[in-house]
Short mmCIF file of C-alpha atoms and ligand atoms in Angstrom, two decimals:
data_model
loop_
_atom_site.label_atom_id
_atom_site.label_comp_id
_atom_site.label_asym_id
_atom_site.label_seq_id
_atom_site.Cartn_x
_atom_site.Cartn_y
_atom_site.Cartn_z
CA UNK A 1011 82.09 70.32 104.26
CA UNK A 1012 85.85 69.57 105.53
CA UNK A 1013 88.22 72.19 104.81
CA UNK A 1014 92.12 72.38 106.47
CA UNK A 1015 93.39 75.77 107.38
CA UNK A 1016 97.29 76.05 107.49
CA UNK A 1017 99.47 78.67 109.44
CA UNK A 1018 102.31 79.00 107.50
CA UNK A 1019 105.02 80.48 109.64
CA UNK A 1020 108.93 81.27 109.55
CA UNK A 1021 109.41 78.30 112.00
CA UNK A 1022 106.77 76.46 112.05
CA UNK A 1023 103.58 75.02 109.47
CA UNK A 1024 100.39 74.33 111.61
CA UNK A 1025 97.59 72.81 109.70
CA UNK A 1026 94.22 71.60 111.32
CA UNK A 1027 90.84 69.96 109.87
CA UNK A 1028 87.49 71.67 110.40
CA UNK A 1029 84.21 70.49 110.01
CA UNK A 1030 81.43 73.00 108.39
CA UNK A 1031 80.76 73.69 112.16
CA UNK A 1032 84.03 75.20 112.91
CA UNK A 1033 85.36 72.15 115.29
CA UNK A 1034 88.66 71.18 114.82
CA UNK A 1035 88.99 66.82 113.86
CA UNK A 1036 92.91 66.98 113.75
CA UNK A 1037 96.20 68.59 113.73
CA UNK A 1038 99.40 68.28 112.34
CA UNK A 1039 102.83 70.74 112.60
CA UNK A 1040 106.24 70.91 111.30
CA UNK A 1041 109.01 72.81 111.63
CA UNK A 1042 109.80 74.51 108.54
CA UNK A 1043 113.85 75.06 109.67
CA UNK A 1044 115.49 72.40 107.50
CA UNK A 1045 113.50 72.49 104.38
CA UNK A 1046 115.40 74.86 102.05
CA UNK A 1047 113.03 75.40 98.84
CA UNK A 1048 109.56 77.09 98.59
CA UNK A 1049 109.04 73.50 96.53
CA UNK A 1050 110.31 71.20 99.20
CA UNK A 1051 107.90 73.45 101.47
CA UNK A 1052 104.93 73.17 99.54
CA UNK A 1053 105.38 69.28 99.48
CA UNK A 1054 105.15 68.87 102.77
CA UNK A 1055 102.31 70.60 103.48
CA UNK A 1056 100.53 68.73 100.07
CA UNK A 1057 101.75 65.46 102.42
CA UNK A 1058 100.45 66.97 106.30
CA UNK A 1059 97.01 68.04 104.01
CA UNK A 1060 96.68 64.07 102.56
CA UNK A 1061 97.54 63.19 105.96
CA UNK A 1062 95.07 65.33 108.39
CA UNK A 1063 92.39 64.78 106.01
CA UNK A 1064 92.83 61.46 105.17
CA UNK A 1065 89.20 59.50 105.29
CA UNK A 1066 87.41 62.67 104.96
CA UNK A 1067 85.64 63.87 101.53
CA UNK A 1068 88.17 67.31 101.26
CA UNK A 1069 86.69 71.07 99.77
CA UNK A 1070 89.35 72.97 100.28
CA UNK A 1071 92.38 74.63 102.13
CA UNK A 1072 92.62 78.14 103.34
CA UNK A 1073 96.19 79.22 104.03
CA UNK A 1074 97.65 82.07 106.27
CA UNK A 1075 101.40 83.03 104.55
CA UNK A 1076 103.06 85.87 106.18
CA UNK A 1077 104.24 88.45 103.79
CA UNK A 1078 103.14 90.32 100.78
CA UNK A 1079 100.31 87.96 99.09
CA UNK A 1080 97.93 87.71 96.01
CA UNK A 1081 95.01 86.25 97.06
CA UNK A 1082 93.15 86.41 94.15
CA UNK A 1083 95.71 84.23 92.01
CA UNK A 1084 96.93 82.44 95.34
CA UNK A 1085 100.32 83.26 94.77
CA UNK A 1086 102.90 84.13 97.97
CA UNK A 1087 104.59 87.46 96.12
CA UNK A 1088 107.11 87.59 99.03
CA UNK A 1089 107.44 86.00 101.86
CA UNK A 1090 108.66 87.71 104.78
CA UNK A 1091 110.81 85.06 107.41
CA UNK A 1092 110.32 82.66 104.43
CA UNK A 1093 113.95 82.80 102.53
CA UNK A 1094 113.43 82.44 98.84
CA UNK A 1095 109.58 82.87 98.58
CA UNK A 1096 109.25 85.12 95.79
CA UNK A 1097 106.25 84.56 93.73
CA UNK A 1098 105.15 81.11 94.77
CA UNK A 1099 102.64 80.06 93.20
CA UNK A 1100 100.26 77.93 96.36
CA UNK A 1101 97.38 77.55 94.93
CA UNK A 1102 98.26 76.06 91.53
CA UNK A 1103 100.61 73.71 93.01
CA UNK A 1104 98.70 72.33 95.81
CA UNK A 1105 95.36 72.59 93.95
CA UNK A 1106 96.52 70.72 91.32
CA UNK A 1107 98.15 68.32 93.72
CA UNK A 1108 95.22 67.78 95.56
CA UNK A 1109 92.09 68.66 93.00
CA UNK A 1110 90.29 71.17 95.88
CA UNK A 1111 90.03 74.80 95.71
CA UNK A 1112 93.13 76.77 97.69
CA UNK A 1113 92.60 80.00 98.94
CA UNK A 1114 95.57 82.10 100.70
CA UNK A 1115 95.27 85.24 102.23
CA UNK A 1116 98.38 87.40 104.66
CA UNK A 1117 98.58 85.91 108.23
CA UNK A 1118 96.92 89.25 109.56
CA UNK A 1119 93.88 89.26 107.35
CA UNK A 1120 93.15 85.50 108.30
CA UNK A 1121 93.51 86.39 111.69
CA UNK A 1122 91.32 88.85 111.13
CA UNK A 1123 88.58 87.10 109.40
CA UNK A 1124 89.17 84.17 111.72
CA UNK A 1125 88.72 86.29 114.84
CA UNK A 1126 85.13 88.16 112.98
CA UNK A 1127 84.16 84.35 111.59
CA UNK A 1128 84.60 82.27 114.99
CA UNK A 1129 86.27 85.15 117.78
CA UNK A 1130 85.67 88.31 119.38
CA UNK A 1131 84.10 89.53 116.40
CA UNK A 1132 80.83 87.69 116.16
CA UNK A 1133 77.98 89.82 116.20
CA UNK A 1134 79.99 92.50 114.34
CA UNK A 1135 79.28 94.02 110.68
CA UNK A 1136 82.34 95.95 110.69
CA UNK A 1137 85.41 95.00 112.69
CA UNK A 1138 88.90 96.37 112.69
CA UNK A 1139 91.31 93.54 114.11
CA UNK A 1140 95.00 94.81 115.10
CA UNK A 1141 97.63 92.97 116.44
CA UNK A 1142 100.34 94.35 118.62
CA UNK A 1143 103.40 91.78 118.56
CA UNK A 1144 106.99 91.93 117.17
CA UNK A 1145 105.26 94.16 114.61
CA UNK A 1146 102.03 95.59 113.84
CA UNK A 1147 99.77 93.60 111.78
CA UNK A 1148 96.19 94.86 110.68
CA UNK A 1149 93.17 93.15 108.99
CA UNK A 1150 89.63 94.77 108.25
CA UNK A 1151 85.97 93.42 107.36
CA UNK A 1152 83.54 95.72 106.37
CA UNK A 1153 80.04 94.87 105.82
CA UNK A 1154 80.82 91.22 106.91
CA UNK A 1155 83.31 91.11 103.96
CA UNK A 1156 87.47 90.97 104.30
CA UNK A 1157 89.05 94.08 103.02
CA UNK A 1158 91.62 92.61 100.41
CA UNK A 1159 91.70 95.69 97.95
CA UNK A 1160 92.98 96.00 94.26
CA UNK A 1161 96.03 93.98 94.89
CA UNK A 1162 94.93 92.38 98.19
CA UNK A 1163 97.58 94.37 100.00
CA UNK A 1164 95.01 96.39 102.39
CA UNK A 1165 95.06 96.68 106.11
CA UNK A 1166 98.66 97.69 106.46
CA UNK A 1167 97.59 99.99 109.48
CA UNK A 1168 101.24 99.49 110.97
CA UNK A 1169 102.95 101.28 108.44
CA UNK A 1170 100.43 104.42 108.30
CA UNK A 1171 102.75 107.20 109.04
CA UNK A 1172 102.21 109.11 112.42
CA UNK A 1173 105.67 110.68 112.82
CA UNK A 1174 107.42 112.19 109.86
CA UNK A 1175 110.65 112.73 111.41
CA UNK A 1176 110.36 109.38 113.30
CA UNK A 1177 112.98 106.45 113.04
CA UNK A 1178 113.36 104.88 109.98
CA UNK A 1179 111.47 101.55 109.51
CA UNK A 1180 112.20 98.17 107.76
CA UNK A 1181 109.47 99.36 104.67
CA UNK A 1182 111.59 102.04 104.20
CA UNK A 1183 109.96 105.25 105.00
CA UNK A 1184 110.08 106.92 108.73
CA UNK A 1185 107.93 106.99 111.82
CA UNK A 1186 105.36 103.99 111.05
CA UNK A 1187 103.08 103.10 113.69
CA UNK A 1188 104.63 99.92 114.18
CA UNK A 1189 107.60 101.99 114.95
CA UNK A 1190 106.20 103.37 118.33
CA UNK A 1191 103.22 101.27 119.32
CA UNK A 1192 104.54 97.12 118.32
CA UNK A 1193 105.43 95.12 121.82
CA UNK A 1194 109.13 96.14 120.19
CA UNK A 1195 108.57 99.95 120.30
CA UNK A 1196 107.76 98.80 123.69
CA UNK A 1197 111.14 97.07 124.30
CA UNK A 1198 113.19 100.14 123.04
CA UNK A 1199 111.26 102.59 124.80
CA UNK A 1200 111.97 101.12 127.95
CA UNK A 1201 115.36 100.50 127.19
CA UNK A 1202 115.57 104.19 127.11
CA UNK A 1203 113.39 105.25 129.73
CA UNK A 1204 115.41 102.97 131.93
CA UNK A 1205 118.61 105.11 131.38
CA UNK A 1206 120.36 106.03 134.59
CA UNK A 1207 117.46 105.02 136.78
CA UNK A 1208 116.71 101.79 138.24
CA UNK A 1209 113.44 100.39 137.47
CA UNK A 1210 111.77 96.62 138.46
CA UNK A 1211 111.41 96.08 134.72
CA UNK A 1212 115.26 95.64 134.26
CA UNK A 1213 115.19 93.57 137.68
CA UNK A 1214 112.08 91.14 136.39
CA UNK A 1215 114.13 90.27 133.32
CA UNK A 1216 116.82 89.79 134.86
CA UNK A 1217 115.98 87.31 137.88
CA UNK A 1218 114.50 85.17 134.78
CA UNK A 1219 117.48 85.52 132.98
CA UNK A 1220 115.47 87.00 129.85
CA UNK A 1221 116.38 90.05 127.82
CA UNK A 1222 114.07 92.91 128.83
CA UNK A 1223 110.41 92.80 126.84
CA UNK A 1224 107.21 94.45 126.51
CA UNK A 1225 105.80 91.62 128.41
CA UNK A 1226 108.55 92.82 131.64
CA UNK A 1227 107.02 96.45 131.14
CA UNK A 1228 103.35 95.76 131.76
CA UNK A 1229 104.17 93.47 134.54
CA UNK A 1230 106.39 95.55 136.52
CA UNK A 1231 103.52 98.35 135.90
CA UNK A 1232 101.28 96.36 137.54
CA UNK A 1233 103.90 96.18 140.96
CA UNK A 1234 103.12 99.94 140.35
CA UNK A 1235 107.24 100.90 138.84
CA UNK A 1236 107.27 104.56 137.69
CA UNK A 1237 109.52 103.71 135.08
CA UNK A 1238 106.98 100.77 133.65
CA UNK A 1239 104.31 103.59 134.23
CA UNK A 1240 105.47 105.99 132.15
CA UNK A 1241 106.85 103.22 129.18
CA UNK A 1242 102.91 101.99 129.01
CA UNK A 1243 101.84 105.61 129.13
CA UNK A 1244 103.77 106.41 125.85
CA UNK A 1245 103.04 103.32 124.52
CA UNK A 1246 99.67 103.09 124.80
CA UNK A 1247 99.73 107.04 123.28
CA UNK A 1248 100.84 106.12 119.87
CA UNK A 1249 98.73 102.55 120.12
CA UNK A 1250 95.28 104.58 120.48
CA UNK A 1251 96.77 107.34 117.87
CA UNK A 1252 96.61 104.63 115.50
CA UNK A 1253 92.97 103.00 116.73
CA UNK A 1254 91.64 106.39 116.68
CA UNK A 1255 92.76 106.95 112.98
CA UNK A 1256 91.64 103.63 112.02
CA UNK A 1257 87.89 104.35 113.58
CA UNK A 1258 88.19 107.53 111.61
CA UNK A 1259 88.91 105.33 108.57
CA UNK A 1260 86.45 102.59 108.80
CA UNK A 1261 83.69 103.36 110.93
CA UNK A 1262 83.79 99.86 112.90
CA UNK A 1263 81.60 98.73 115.49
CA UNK A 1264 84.41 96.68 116.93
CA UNK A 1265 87.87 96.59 117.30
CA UNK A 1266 89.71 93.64 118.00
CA UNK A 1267 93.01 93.77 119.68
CA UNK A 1268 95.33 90.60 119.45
CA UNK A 1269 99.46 89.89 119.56
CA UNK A 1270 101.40 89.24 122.90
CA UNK A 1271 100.82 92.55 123.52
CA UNK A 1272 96.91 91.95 124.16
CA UNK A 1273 97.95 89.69 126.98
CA UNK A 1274 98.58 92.57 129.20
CA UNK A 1275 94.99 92.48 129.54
CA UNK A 1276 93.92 94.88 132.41
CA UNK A 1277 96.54 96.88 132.25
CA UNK A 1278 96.27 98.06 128.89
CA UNK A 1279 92.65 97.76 127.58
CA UNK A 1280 90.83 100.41 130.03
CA UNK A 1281 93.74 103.04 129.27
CA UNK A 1282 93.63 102.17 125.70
CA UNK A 1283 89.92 103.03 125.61
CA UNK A 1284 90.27 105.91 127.66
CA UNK A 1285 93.59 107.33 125.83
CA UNK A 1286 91.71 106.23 121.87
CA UNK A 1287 88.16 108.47 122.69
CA UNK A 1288 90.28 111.24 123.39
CA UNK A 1289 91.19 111.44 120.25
CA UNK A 1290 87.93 110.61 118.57
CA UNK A 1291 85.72 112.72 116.78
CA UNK A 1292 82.27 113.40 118.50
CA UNK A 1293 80.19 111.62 115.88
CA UNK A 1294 82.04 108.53 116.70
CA UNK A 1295 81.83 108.53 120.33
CA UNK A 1296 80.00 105.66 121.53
CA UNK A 1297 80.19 103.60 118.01
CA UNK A 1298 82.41 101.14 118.76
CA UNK A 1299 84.23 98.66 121.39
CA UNK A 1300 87.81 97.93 121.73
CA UNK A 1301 88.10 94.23 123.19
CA UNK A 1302 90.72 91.77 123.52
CA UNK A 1303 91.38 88.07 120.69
CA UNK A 1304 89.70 85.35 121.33
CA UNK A 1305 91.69 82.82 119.39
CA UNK A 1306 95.27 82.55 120.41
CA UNK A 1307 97.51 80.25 119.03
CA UNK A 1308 95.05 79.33 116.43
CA UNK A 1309 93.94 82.38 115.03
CA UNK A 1310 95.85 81.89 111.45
CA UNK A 1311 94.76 78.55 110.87
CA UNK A 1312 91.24 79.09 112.23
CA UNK A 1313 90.66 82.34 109.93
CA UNK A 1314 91.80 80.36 106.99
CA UNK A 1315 89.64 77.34 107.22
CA UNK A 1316 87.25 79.91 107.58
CA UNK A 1317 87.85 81.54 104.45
CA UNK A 1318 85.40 78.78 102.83
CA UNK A 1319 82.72 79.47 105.29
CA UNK A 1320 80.73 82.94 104.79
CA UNK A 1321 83.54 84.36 102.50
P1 LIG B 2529 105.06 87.35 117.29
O1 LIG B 2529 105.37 88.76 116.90
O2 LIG B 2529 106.25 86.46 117.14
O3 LIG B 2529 103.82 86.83 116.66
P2 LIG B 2529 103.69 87.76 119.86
O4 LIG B 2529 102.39 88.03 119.20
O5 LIG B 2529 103.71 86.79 120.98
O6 LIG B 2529 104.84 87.33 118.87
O7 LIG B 2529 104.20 89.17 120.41
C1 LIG B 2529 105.40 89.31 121.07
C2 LIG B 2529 105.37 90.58 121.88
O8 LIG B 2529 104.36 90.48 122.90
C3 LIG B 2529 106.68 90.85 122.58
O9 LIG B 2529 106.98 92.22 122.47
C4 LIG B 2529 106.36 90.45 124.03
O10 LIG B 2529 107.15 91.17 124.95
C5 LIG B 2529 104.91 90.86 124.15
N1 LIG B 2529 104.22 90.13 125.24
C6 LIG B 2529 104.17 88.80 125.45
N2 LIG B 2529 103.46 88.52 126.57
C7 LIG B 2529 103.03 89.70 127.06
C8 LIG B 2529 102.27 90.09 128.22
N3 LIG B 2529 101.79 89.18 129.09
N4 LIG B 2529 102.02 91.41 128.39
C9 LIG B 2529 102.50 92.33 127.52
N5 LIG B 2529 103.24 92.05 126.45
C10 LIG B 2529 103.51 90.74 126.21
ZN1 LIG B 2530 106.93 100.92 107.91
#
């Protein structure tokens, strides 16, 4: 069974051809920047599908779209980073285009499903997968099944509220997670920290000549900075806050951190364990693991191939 997974992003389209195994036969990618309509979009990807695929008997496509989606009807609602998207309809137009069966799911619940399917959720029954990046993006499987809900909308775990009076967020209401524990949060609390004092983060930017990041704060904690100390400490507060709620939630066995965040590795993971059980109930203790993606770059287009294998 051959199946291609796209990653649809705001910049790019990365699409890939799996076997029934999992392996990967061939790629393709495009840059999205010049083509103006959710039409002209589609087209191209019907043409990289033909392509990637060509020789091979085809069963279907699993797509990652960012944004609000409808999996059960296949249709893109609203595509965030994707001007114009409103209610495009993916898997009528390519499946009629192609004649195979097109499945679309959010980016973060195919990352999700990709990471339990083929990642660092394999041997799990119930994982929660979050990724800290520019945002916060969530995706859950329970009882080896993806979460979608009644309008396939579920696993928004960065906008749970954990601050009423917090700043105000681009959904609208105050104090999301995302607002506090994304590698952005990061940036700002820095920014802040850094006030009046000097601090290596600033100077590690700097003598790259890049604009001050989350990745700047985790390194300069490492060179043991006070300033970078305390930014992770505050960070990783509000990150295990909202692990601690979500184990409270859905009872996983496994959580699965990804994002540029995640790349911190050692310098966040045993302080995010440690900082999350503090906040644990005792009849959880002990009932799950917090460990770090597997799949990179790929995660998107691997989870959506995947869609057509144990869905
Ligand atoms: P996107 O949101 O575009 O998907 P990423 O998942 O790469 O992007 O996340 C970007 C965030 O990850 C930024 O806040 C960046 O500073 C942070 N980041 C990147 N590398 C590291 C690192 N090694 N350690 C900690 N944070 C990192
Ligand atoms: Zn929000």
């Amino acid at each position: 069974q051959y199946v291609v997974g796209i990653d649809l992003g705001g910049t790019k389209i990365a699409a890939a051809l799996f076997d029934s195994k999992g392996e990967i036969l061939g790629r393709e990618r495009m840059e999205t920047a010049n083509a103006r309509t959710a039409q002209e979009v589609v087209q191209r990807m019907i043409d990289m599908i033909r392509s990637v695929s060509e020789g091979y008997p085809l069963s279907g496509v699993g797509l990652a779209s960012p944004g609000a989606v409808n999996s059960k009807e296949g249709i893109v609602l609203h595509g965030t980073n994707l001007p114009e998207w409103e209610n495009v309809p993916l898997k009528k137009w390519m499946g009629e285009a192609l004649g195979v069966d097109v499945q679309v799911v959010n980016d973060a619940n195919a990352a999700a499903w990709g990471e339990y399917v083929r990642g660092a959720g394999k041997q799990s029954e119930n994982m929660v997968y979050v990724t800290f990046s520019t945002g916060i993006g969530a995706g859950i499987v329970l009882d080896g099944k993806l979460l979608l809900g009644t309008t396939s909308f579920a696993g928004e775990l960065g906008h749970n509220i954990i601050e009423p009076h917090g700043p105000e967020c681009i959904c609208g209401n105050k104090g999301c997670w995302e607002m506090y524990a994304s590698g952005t949060a990061i940036r700002d609390s820095a920014v802040e920290l850094m006030r009046g004092r000097t601090s290596a983060i600033a100077e590690l930017a700097a003598a790259r000549g890049e604009a001050v990041s989350a990745k700047h704060v985790f390194e300069a904690s490492r060179q043991g900075d006070p300033v970078a100390a305390e930014v992770v400490e505050r960070a990783v507060s509000y990150m295990a806050i909202g692990l601690a709620n979500a184990v409270h939630t859905f009872n996983p066995d496994r959580i699965v951190i990804g994002g540029g965040v995640s790349k911190a590795g050692d310098m966040l993971f045993p302080v995010l364990r440690a900082q999350t059980e503090k906040h644990i109930m005792k009849p959880y203790l002990g009932t799950y693991d917090i460990v770090p993606a597997d799949l990179r770059d790929d995660v998107g287009l691997i989870g959506a191939a995947a869609l057509f294998h144990r869905a």
